[in-house]
Coordinates of C-alpha atoms in Angstrom, one line a residue:
X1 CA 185.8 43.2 59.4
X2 CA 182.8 42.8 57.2
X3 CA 181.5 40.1 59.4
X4 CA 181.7 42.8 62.4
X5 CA 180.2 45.3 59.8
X6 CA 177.2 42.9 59.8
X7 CA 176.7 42.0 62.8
X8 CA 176.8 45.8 63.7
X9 CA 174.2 46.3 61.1
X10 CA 171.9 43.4 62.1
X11 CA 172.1 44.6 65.8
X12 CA 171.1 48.3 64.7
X13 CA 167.8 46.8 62.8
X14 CA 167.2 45.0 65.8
X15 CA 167.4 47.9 68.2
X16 CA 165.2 49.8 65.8
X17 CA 162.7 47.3 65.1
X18 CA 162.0 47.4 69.2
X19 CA 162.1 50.7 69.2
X20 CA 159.4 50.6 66.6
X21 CA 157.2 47.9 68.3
X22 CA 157.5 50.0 71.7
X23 CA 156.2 53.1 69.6
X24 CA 153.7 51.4 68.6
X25 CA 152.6 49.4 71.3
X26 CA 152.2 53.0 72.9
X27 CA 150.3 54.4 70.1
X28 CA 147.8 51.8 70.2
X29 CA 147.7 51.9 73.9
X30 CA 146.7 55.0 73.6
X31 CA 144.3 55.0 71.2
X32 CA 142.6 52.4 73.3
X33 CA 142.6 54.0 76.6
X34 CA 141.5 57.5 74.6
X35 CA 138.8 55.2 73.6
X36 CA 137.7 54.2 77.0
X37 CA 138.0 57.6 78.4
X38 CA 135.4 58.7 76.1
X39 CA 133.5 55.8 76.5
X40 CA 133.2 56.7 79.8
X41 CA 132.6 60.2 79.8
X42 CA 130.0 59.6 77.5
X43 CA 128.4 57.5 79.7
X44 CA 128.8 59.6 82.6
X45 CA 127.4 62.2 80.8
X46 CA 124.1 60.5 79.4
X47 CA 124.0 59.4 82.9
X48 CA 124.2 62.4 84.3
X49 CA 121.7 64.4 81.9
X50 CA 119.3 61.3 83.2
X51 CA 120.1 61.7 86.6
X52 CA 119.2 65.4 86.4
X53 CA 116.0 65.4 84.2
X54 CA 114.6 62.3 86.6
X55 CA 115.3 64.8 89.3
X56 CA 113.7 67.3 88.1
X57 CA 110.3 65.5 86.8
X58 CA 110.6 64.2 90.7
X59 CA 110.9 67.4 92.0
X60 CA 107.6 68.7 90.2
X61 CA 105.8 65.0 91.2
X62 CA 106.4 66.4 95.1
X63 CA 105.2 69.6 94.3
X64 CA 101.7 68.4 92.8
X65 CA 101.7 65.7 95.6
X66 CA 102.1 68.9 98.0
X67 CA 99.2 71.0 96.2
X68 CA 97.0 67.8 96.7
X69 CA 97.0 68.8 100.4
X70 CA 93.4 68.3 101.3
X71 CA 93.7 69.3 104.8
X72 CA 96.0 72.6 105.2
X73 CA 95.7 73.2 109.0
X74 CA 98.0 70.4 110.1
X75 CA 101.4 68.4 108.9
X76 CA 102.3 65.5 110.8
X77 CA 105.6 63.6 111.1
X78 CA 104.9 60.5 112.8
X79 CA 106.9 58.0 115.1
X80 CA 108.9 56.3 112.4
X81 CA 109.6 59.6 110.6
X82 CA 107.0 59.7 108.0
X83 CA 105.8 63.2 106.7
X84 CA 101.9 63.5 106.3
X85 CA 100.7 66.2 104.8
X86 CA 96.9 64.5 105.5
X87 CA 95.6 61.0 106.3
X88 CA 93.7 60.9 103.3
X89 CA 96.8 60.4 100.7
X90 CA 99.1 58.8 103.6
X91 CA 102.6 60.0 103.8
X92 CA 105.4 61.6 101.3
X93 CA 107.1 58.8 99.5
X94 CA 111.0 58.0 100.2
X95 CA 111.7 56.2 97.5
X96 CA 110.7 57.0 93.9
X97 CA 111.2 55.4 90.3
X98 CA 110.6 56.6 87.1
X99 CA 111.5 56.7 83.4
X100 CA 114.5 54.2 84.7
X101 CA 115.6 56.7 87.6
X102 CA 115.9 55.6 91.1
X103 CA 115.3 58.5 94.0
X104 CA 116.0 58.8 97.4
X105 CA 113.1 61.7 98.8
X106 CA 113.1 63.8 101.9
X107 CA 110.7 66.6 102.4
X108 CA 110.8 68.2 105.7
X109 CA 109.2 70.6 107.3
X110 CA 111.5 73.8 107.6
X111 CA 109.4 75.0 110.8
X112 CA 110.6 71.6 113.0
X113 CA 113.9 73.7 113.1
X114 CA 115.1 76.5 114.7
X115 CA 115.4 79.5 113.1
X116 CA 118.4 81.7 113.5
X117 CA 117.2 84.9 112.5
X118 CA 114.5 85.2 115.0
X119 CA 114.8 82.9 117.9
X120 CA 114.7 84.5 121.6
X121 CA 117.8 85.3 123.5
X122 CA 116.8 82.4 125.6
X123 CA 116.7 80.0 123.0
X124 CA 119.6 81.3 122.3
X125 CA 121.6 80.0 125.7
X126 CA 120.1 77.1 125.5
X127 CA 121.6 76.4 121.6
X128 CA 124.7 77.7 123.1
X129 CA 124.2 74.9 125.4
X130 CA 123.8 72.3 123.0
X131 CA 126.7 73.1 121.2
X132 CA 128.3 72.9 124.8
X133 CA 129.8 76.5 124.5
X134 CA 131.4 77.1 127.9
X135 CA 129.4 79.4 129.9
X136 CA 132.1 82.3 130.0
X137 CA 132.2 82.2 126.3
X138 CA 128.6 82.7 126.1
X139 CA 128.3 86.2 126.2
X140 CA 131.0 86.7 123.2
X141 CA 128.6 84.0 120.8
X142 CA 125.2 85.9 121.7
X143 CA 126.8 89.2 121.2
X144 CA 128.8 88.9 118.1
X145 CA 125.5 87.4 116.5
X146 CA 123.3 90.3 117.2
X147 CA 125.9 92.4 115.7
X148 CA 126.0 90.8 112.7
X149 CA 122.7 90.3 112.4
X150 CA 121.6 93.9 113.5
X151 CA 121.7 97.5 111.0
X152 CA 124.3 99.2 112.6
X153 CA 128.3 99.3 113.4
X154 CA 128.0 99.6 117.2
X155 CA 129.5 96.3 118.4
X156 CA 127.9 95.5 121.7
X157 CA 130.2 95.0 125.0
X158 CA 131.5 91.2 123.9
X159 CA 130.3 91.7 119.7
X160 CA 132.3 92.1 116.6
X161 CA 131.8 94.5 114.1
X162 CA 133.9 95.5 111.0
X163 CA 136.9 96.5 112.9
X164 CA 137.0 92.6 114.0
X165 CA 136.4 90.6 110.5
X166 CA 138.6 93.0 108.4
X167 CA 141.5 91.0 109.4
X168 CA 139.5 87.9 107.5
X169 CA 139.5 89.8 104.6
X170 CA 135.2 90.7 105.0
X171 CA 133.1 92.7 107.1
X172 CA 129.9 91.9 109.3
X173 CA 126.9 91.6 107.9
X174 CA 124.4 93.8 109.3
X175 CA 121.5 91.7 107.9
X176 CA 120.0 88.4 108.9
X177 CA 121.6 85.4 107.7
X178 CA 120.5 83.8 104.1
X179 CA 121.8 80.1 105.8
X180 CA 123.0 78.5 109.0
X181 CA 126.1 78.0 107.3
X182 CA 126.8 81.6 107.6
X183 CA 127.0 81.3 111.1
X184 CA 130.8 80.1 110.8
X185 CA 131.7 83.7 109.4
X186 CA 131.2 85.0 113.0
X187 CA 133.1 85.7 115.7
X188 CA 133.0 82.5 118.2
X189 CA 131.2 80.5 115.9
X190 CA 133.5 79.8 113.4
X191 CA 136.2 78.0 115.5
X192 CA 133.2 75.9 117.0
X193 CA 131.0 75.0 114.3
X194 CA 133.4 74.6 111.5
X195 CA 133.1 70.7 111.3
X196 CA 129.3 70.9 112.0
X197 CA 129.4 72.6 108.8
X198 CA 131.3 70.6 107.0
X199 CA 129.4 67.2 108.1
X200 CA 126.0 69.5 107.4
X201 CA 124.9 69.1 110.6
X202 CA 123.9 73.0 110.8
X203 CA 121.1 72.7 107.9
X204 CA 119.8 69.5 109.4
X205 CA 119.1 71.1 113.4
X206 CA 118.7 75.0 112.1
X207 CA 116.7 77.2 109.0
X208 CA 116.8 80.6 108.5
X209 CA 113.6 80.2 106.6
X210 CA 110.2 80.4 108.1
X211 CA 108.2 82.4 111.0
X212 CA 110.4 81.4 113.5
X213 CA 107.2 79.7 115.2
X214 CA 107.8 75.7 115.9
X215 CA 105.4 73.3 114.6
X216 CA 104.3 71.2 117.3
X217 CA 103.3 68.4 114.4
X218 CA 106.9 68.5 112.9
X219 CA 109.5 69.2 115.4
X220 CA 111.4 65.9 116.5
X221 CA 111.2 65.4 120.4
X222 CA 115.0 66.2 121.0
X223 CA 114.0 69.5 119.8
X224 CA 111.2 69.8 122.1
X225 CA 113.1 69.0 125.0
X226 CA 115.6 71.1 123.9
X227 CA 112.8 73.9 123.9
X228 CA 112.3 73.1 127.5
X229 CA 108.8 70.7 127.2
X230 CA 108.8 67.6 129.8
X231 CA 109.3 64.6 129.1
X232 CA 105.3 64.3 129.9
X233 CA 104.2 67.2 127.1
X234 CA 106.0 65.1 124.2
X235 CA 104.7 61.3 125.4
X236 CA 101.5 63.5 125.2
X237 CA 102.3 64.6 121.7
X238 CA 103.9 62.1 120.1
X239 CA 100.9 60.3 121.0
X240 CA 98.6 62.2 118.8
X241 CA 101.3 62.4 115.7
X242 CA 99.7 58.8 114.2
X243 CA 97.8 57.9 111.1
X244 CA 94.6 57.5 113.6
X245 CA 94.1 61.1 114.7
X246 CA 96.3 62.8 112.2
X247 CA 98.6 65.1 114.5
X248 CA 97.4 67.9 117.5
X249 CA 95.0 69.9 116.1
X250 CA 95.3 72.9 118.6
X251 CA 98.4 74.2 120.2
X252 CA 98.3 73.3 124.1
X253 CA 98.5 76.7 126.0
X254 CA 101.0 76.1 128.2
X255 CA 103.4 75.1 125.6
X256 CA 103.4 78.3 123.6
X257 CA 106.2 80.4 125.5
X258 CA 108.1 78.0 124.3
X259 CA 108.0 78.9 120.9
X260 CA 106.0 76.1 119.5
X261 CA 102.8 78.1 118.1
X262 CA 101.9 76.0 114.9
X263 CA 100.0 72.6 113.4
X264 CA 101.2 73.1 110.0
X265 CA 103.4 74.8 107.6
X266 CA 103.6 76.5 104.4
X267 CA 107.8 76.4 104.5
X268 CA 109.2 72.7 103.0
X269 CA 112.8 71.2 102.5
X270 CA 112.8 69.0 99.5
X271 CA 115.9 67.1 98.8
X272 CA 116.5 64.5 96.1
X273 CA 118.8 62.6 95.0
X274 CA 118.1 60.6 91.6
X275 CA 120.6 58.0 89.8
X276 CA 120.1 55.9 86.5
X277 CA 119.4 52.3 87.9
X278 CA 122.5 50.5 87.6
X279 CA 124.4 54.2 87.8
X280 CA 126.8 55.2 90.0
X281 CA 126.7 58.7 88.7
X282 CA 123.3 60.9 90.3
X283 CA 122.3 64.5 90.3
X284 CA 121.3 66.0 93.9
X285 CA 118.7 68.6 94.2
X286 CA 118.0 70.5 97.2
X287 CA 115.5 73.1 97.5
X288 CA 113.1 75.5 100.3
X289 CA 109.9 76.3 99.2
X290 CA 106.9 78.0 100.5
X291 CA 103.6 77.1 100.0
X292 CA 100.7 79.7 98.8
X293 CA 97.0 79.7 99.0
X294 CA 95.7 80.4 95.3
X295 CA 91.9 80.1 93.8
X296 CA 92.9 77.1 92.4
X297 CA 95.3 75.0 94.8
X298 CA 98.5 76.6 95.9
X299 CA 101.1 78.4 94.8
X300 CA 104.8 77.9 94.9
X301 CA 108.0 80.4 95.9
X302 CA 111.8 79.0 95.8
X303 CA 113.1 80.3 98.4
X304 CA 116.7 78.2 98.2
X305 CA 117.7 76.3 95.3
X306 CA 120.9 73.9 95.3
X307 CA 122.1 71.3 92.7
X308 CA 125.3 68.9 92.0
X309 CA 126.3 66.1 90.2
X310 CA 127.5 63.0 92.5
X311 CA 129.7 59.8 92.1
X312 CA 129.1 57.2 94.5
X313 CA 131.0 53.5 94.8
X314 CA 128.1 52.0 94.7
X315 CA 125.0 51.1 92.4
X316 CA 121.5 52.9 92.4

């Protein structure tokens, strides 16, 4: 019996001697990987608060480099894509580093797109077109967009007024749209341009910033076709948008009812986005501007102002 008794006793101690290595084995487990965690968020955040100051110095960089404009009549995006602002500083960087930030740059002009808020019912058919809205469905797209867009609660023979978006718990707008985004609040629009949106497709082609005038310097040839130019009128000015005669200098007559009425702009899209090198954590900055005259240089209005923090797999 006593030897039993032992044995029973020796067993127990056993068990709890496991038990108390399993505990902890745990405990120190965790202390380790609460340790790593914070590591890491530390990291991500000094990263971060990198990632977002290089931005921002960036950011003001582009702005100087866009008050150094020494020739404000004309803006030139060239074959390859290059912005110009003038010939004599040569065109808007892509890629810049600083303070141990790495940048990817775009500025843009916002006038090479069309703009929603005041583009002609025949531009309108032919966007319709381009989206390849059925013909028959036409009339509902064009309609329900002047209603939102206009002041009143009339809905026009094919529109949508309040009575219509209720049921999607909001009500039309009556006012011109702040982004293209907004188009997929309205009636047509939203079942078709729903993934556009979410690819961002829709601030890439359209702006709702702007004079609604084209810039004939600026606007990539698919858009002038889209416009209705021949295939001769953009060989013609493509030909001119080069570092040797700096863009087209005066609008060609015949080119105007198309809606392309300007040389330069005053309206940019700047968007950055800036990682520690060696970082896979980055800050994105996306921004519309417009451009003053002042006594001393130019002047600056944010017009749209967006920022994020992003991860990425891979390595600035």
């Amino acid at each position: 019996m006593m030897g039993r008794y032992l044995g029973d006793r020796e067993g127990f101690a056993l068990m709890m001697t496991i038990w108390v290595v399993v505990f902890l084995t745990v405990v120190a487990m965790s202390f380790v990987f609460s340790g790593r965690l914070s590591t890491a968020m530390t990291a991500n955040l000094r990263d971060e608060t990198m990632a977002y100051y290089g931005a921002l110095s960036i950011y003001n960089s582009l702005l100087g480099r866009i008050s150094s404009d020494t020739d404000p009549t004309i803006d030139f995006v060239d074959e390859k894509g290059r912005f110009f602002l003038d010939i004599e500083h040569g065109p808007l960087p892509e890629r810049i580093e600083e303070a141990g930030v790495v940048a990817r740059v775009r500025v843009t002009d916002e006038e090479a797109r069309i703009n929603l808020n005041r583009m002609s019912q025949k531009m309108l058919l032919k966007v319709l077109d381009s989206l390849s809205v059925d013909e028959e469905d036409q009339d509902v797209f064009r309609d329900s967009l002047y209603d939102w867009i206009d002041r009143d609660d009339a809905h026009r023979l094919n529109g949508a007024e309040d009575e219509y978006y209720e049921k999607f718990g909001y009500k039309a707008k009556n006012g011109y749209l702040d982004l293209p985004d907004e188009l997929v609040l309205i009636r047509g629009f939203r079942e078709k341009l729903a993934d556009s949106v979410r690819k961002g497709d829709l601030l890439k082609d359209f702006t709702t910033f702007g004079t609604g005038g084209i810039n004939v310097n600026t606007a990539p040839p698919s858009l002038l076709a889209l416009l209705g130019l021949t295939e001769n009128q953009i060989d013609m000015i493509m030909a001119q948008r080069n570092e040797t005669v700096g863009g087209v200098r005066f609008v060609p007559r015949e080119i105007t009812p198309f809606g392309v009425t300007r040389t330069a702009t005053s309206y940019f899209r700047i968007e950055i986005t800036a990682r520690p090198r060696g970082s896979k954590t980055g800050y994105r900055i996306l921004a519309v501007i417009r451009r003053y005259p002042a006594p001393k240089g130019y002047r600056f209005k944010t017009l749209y102002w967006k920022e994020d923090v992003i991860y990425s797999n891979n390595k600035a």
